[in-house]
Coordinates of C-alpha atoms in Angstrom, one line a residue:
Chain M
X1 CA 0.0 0.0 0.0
X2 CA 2.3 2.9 -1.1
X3 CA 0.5 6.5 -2.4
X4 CA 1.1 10.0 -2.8
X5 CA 0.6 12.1 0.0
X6 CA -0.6 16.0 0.0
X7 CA -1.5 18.0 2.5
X8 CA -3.4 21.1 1.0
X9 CA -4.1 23.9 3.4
X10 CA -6.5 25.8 1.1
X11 CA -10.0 24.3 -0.6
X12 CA -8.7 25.4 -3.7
X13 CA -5.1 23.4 -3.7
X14 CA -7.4 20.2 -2.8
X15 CA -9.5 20.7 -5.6
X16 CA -6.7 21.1 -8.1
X17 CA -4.9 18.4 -6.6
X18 CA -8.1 16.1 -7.0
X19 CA -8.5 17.3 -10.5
X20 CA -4.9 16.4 -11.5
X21 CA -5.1 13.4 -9.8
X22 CA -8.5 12.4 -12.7
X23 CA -9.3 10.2 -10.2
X24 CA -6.2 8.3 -8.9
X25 CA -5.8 10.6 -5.9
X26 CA -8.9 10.4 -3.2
X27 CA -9.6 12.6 -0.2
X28 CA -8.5 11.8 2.9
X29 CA -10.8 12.6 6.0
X30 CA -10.5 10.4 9.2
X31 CA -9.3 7.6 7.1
X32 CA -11.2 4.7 8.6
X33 CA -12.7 4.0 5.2
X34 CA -10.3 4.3 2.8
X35 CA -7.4 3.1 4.4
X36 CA -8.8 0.1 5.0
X37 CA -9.7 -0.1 1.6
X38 CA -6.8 0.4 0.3
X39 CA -4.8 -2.3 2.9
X40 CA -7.1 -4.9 1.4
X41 CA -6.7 -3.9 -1.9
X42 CA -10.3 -3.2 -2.4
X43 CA -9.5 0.2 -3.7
X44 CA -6.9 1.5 -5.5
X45 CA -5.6 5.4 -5.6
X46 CA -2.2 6.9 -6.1
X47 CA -2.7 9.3 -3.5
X48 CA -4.3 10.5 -0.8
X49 CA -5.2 14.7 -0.2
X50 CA -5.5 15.0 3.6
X51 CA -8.3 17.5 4.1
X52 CA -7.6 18.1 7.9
X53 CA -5.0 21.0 7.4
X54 CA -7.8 23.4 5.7
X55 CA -9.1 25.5 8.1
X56 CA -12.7 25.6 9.2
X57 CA -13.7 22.1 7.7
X58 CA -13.3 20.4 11.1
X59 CA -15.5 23.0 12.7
X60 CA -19.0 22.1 13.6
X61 CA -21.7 24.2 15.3
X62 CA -24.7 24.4 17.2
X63 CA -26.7 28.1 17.4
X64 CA -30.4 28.1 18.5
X65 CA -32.5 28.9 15.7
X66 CA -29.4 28.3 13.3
X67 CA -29.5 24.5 13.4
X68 CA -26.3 22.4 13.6
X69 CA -23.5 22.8 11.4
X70 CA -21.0 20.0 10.8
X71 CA -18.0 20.3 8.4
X72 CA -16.5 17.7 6.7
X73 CA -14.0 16.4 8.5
X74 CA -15.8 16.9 12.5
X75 CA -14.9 13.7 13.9
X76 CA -18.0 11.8 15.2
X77 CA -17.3 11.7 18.7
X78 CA -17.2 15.6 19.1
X79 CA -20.6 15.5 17.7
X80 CA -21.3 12.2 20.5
X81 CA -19.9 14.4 23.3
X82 CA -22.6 17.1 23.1
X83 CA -25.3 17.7 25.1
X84 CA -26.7 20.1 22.0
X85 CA -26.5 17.2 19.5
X86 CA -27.7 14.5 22.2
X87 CA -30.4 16.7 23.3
X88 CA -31.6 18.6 19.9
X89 CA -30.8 15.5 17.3
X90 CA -31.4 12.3 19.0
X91 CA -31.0 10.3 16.2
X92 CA -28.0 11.8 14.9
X93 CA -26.5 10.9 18.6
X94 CA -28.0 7.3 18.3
X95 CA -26.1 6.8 15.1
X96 CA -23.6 7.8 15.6
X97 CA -23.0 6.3 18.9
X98 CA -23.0 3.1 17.1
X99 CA -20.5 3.4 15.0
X100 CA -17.7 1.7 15.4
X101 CA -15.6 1.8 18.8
X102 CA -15.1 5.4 20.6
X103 CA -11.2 5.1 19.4
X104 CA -12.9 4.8 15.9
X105 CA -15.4 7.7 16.3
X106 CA -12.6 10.0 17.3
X107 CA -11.0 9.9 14.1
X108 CA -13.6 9.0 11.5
X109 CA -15.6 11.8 10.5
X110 CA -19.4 12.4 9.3
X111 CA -18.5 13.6 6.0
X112 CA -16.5 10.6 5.5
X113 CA -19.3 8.7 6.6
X114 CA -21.7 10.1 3.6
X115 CA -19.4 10.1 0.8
X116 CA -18.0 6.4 1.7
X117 CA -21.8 6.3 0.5
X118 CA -22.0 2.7 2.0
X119 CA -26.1 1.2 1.7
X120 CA -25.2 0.7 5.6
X121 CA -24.3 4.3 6.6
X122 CA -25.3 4.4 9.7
X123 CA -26.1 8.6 10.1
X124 CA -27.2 8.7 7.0
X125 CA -30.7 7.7 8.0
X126 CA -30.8 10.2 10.6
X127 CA -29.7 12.9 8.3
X128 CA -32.0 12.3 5.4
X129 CA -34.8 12.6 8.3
X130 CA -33.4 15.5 10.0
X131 CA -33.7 17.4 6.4
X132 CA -29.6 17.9 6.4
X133 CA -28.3 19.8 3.0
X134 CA -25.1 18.6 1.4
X135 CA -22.6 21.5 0.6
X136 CA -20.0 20.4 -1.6
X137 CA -17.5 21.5 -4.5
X138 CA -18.3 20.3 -7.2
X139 CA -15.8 18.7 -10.3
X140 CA -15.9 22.6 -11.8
X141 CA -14.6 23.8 -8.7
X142 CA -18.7 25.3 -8.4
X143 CA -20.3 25.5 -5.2
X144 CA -23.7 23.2 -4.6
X145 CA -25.7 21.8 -1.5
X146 CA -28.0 18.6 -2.6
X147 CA -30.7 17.4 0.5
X148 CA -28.3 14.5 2.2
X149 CA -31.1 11.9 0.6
X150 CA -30.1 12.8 -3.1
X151 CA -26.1 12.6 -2.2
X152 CA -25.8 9.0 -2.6
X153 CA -25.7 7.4 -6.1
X154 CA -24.9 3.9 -5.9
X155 CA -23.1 1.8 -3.3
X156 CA -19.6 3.5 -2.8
X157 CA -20.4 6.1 -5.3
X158 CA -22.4 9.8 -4.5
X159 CA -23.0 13.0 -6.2
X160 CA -18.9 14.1 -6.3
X161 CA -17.0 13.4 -8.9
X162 CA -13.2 12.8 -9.3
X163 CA -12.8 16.6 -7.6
X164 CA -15.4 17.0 -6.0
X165 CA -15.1 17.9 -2.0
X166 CA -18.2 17.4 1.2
X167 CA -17.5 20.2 2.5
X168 CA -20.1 20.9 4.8
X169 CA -23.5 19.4 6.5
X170 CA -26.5 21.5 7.7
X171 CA -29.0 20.2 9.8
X172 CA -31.7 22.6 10.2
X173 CA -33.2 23.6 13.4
X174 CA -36.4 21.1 14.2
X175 CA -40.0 22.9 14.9
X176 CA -41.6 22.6 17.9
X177 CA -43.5 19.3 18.9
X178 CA -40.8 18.0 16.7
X179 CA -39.2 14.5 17.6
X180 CA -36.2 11.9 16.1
X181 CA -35.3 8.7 16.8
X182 CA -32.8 5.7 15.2
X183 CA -32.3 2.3 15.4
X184 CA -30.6 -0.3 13.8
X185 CA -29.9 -3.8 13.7
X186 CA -27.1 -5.5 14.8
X187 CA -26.4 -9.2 16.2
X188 CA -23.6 -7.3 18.6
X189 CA -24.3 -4.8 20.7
X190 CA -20.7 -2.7 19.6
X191 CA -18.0 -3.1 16.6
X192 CA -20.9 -4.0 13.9
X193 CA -22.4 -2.9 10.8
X194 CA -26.4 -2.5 10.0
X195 CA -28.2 -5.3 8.7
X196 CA -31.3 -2.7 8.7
X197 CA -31.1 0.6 10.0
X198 CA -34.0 3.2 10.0
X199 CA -34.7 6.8 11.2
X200 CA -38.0 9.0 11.8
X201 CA -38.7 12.5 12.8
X202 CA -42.8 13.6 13.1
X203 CA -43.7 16.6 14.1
X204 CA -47.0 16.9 15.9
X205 CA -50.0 19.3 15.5
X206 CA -49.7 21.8 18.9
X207 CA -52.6 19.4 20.2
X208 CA -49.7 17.1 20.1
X209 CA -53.1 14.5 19.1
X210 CA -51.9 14.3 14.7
X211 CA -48.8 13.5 12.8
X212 CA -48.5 16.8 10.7
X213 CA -44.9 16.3 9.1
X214 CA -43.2 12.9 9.2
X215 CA -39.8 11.9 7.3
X216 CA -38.7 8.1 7.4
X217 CA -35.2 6.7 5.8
X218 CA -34.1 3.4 6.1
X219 CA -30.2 1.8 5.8
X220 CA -28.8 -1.2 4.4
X221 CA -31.9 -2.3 2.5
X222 CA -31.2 -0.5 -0.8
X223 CA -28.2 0.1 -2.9
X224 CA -28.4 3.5 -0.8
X225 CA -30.1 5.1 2.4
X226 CA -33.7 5.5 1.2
X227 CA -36.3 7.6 2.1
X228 CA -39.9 5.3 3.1
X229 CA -41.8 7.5 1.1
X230 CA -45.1 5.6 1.0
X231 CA -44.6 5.0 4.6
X232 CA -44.9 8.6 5.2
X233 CA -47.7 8.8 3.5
X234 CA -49.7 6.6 5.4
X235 CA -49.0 8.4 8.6
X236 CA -49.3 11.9 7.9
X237 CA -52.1 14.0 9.1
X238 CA -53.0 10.9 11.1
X239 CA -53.3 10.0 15.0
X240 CA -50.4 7.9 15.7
X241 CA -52.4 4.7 17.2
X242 CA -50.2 1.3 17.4
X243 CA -52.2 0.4 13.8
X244 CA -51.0 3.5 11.8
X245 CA -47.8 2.4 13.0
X246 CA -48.3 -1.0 12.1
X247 CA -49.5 -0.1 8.3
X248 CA -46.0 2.5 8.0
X249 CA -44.1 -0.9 8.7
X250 CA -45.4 -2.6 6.6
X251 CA -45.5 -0.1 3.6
X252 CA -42.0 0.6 4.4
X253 CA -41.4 -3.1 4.4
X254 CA -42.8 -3.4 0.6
X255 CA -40.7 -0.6 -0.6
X256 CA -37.1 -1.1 0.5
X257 CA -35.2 -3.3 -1.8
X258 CA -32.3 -5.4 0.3
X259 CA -29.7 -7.8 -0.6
X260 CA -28.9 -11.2 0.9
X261 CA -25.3 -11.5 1.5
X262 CA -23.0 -12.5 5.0
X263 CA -25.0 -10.6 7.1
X264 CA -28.7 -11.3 6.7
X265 CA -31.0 -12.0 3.8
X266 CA -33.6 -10.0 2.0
X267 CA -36.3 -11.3 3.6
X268 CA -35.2 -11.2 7.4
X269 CA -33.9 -7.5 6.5
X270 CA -37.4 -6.8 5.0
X271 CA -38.8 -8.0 8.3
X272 CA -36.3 -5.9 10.4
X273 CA -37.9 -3.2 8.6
X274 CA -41.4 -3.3 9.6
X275 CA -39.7 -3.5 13.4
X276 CA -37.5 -1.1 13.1
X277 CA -39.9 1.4 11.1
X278 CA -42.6 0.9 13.7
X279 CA -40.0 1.5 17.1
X280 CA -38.9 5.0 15.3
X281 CA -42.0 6.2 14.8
X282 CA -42.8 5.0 17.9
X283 CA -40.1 7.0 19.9
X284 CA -40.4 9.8 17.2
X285 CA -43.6 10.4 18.5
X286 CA -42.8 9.9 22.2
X287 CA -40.1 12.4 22.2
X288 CA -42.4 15.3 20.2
X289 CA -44.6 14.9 22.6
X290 CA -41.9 15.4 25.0
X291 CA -42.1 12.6 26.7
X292 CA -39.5 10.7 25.4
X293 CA -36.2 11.8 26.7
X294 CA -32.6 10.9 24.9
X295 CA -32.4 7.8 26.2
X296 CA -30.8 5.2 24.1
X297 CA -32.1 2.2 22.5
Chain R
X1 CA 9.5 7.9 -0.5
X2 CA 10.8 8.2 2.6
X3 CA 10.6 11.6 4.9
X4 CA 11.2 12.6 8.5
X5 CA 8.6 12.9 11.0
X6 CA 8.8 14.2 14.9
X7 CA 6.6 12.9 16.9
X8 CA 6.0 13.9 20.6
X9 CA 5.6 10.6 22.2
X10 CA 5.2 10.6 25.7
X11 CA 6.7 13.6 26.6
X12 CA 9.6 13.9 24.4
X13 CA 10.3 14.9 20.4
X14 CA 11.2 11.5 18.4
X15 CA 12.4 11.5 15.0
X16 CA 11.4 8.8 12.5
X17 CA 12.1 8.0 9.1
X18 CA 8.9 6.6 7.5
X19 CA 7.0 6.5 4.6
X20 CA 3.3 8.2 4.5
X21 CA 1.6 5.2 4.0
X22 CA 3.1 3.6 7.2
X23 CA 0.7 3.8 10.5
X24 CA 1.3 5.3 13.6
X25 CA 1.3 2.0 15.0
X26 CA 3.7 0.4 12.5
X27 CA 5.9 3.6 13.4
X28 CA 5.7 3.2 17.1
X29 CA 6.6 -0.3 17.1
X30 CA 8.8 -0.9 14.3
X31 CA 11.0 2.5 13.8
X32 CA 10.8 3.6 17.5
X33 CA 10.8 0.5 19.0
X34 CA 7.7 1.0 21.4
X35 CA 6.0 -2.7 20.6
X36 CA 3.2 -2.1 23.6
X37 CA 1.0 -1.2 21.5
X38 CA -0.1 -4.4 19.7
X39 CA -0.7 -4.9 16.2
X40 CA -3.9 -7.7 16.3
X41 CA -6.4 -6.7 13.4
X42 CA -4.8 -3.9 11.9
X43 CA -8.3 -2.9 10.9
X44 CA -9.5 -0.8 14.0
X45 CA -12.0 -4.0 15.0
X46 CA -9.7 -4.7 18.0
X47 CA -8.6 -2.1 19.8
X48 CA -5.0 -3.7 20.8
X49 CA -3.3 -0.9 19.2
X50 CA -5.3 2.3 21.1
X51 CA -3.0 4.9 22.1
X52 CA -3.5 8.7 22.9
X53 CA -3.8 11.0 19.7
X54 CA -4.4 14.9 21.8
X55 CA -5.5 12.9 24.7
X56 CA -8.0 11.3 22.9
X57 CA -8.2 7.3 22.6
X58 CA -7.7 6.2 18.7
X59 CA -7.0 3.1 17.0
X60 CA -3.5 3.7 15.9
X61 CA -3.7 1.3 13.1
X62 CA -5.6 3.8 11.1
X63 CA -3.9 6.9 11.4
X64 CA -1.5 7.5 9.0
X65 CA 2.2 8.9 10.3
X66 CA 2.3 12.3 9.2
X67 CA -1.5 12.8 10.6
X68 CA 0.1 12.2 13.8
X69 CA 3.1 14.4 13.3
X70 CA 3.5 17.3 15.7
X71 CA 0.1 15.8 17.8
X72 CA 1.2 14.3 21.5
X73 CA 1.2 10.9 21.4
X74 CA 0.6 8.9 24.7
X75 CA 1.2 5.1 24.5
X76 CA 1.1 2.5 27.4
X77 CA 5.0 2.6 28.2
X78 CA 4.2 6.4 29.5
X79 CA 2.1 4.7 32.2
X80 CA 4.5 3.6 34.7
X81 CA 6.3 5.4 37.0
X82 CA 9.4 5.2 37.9
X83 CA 8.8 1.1 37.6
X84 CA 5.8 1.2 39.6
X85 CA 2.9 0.1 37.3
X86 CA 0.0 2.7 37.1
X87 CA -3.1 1.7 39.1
X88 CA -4.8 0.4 36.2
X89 CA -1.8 -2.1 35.3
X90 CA -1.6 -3.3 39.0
X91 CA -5.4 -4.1 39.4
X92 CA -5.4 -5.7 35.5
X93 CA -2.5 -7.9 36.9
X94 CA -5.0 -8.6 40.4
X95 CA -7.6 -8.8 39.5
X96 CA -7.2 -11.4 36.8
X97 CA -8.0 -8.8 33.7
X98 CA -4.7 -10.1 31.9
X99 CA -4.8 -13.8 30.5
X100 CA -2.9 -13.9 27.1
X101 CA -2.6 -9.9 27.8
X102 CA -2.3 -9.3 23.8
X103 CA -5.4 -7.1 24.3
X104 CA -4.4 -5.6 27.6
X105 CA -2.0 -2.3 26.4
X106 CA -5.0 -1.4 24.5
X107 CA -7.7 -2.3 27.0
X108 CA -5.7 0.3 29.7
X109 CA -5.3 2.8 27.4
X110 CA -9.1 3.0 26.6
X111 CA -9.5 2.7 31.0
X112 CA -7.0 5.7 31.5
X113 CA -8.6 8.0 29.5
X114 CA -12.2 6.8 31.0
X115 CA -10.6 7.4 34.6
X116 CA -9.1 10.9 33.7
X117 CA -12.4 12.4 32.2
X118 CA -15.0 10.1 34.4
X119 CA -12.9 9.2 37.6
X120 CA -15.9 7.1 39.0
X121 CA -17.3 5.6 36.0
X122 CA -20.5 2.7 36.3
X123 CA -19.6 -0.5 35.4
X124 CA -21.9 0.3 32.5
X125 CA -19.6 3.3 31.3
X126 CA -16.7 1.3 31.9
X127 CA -17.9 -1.6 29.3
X128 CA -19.3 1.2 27.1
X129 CA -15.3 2.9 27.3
X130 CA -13.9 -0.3 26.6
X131 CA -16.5 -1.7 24.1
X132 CA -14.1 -1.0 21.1
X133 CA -11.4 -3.3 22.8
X134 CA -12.1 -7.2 22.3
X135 CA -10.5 -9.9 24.8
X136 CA -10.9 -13.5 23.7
X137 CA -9.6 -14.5 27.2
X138 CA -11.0 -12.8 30.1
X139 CA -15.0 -12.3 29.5
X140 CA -14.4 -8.7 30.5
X141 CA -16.1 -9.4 33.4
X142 CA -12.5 -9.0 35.4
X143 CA -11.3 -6.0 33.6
X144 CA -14.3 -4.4 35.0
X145 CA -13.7 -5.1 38.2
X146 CA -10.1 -4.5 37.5
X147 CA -10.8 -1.1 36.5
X148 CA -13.5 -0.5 39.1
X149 CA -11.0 -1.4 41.9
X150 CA -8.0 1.2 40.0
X151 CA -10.9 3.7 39.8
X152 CA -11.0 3.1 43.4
X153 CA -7.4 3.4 44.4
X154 CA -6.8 6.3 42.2
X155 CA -9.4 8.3 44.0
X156 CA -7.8 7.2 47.5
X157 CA -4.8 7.5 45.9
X158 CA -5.7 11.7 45.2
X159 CA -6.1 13.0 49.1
X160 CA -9.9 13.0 48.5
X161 CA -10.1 10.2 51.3
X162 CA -12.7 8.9 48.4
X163 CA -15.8 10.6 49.6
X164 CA -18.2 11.5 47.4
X165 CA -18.1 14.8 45.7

């Protein structure tokens, strides 16, 4: 495993180093991705463009009524260790929380996270939920910001091209009677990866009686993080009894579109999705009405 | 290509000779000579190789050489003083927390930064801390207690007498 190595302190100098690279250099965040990948020799690149030396994209920050800004390369565990993120994106913390080991979280980032673009990303859900925006260079050296749910394009691949650069991730601040909740999967309780993963976040009417606004995204059951569109749909403007619930699993259930492979197969992911659907919604709810706490699953 | 890197490792300003590519780990143990830090998966799924990157815990298989270039470094031989093992060590050793004790530098590590930011952690928070560190020995269930009972001492240790805050 032998590359290149740069160490750009401007956004620009990374971009052109990308650009010259046409694809043989990648960027290099926290790491826990790509250098892996490139030790099993599931990836090859030339060289790597460390992005941690360019001021401000390791910043994140949390304003009331400015919502939560994360750059690129915020390692997850400053995110972890904050009671705003904790206490105003609970299912941003819940993901996150699960990913990897703590040594792990304190070096891979978010950004990282999103443009590994794994099916299995675990704050993915979350952020597709949470109505996050994407900010990113794009191959022209062009600014653009894409909702996090149309980032992805494949497994492994997203919106950024060869030169492309995440530079940023905006969650915007939730309304009131507004809750979030995630849960995934896993046979172990630490150092695993999703078989299903799914977020929610309703907002209730101020009766705190109907679902007004509901998002739903679901992991590892589609070649990327999905939105459970027709899920929503059954749930909005609705009372959130156990049934309604019940019918958003199950909807959510028909739509996803999962792969058998070492870790589960279709149909026992498909059937982790009607659980897991049902449990967010569930806590979603719980916590809008404000009854629900952080605490975790 | 090779380049030279300084890297403050326990305290002091080490040179080494090391291409990018190479991990902190593989620096550590095979250019400076510090093997305590064990090399198991080289793919941050065991925790055997957690050292100190700005205080922090990290897997040290993962972080590439010049990342870790002018950071402080903390690794398990900075532990001791003086030849008297640190708290955690001792209780590891009585307790019964070290079998094969490939996992052990790493499990510590991971326990000394716990103890320094939560000096009276639950046993919960203590598996949580040490959740990204796997034994195939022990069961954990003796490195809890071992670093329940260091917790302990340490406290004693401090002049607080141990009482509650």
């Amino acid at each position: 495993m032998r590359f290149d190595y740069f160490e750009p302190t401007s956004l620009d100098e990374a971009c052109g180093l990308l650009r010259e690279g046409a694809g043989a250099r990648k960027p290099l965040a926290g790491g826990t991705d790509i250098v892996i990948q490139l030790r099993r020799r599931a990836a090859q690149c030339q060289g790597l463009v460390n992005l941690k030396r360019i001021p401000g994209l390791a910043d994140w920050s949390c304003a009331r009524d400015g919502g939560l800004h994360i750059g690129a390369c915020t390692p997850m565990r400053d995110l972890e260790t904050a009671a705003a993120v904790a206490g105003g994106y609970p299912s941003l913390f819940e993901a996150i929380r699960v990913v990897g080991s703590l040594q792990l979280r304190n070096i891979a980032s978010v950004g990282g996270n999103l443009c590994n673009a794994s099916p299995s990303a675990d704050t993915a859900p979350p952020l597709m939920v949470l109505g996050a925006t994407a900010s990113f260079r794009n191959d022209d050296g062009g600014q653009e910001s894409v909702p996090v749910e149309d980032f992805f394009a494949g497994p492994g691949a997203s919106v950024l091209g060869n030169a492309g650069l995440l530079l940023s991730v905006d969650v915007p601040e939730p309304a009131p009677h507004t809750g979030d909740a995630f849960e995934r999967f896993t046979p172990r309780s630490a150092m695993d990866i999703a078989i299903a993963s799914a977020a929610a976040r309703v907002t209730l009417d101020p009766d705190r009686d109907h679902i007004e606004a509901v998002r739903i995204a679901l992991g590892a059951v589609a070649p990327t993080p999905i939105r459970a569109l027709r899920a929503e749909d059954l749930v909005r403007e609705k009372e959130p009894t156990p049934e309604v619930l019940q019918q958003a699993g199950a909807a959510a259930m028909e739509q996803c579109n999962p792969i058998d492979d070492i870790r589960g197969t279709a149909a026992y992911r498909k059937e982790l999705v009607r659980i897991l659907v049902v449990r967010v919604l569930r806590r979603a709810v719980e916590r809008a009405r404000g009854d629900g706490g952080t605490e975790t699953p | 290509m090779k380049q030279r890197y300084v890297l403050r490792v326990n305290g002091r300003d080490l040179e080494a000779e090391a291409g990018a590519h190479e991990s902190l780990l593989d620096v550590l143990r095979e250019r400076l000579r510090l093997t305590g830090s064990k090399k198991g998966c080289n793919e941050a799924e065991c925790g055997s190789c957690t050292v100190l990157l700005d205080g922090r815990p990290v897997v040290s298989c993962l972080v590439l050489v010049p990342d870790a270039a002018d950071r402080d470094v903390v690794t398990i031989e900075a532990l001791a003083e003086e030849g008297v093992p640190h708290p955690i060590q001792r209780q590891m050793v009585e307790q019964g927390g070290v079998q094969c004790g490939y996992c052990t530098p790493g499990m510590i590590m991971s326990a000394y930064a716990l103890l320094r930011d939560n000096p009276d952690p639950t046993d919960e928070e203590i598996r949580f801390a040490i959740s990204g560190n796997i034994c195939r020995c022990t069961g954990y269930g003796k490195i809890v207690k071992a670093v329940r009972a260091a917790a302990l001492e340490m406290k004693e240790q401090s002049g607080n007498g141990g009482a509650a805050s």
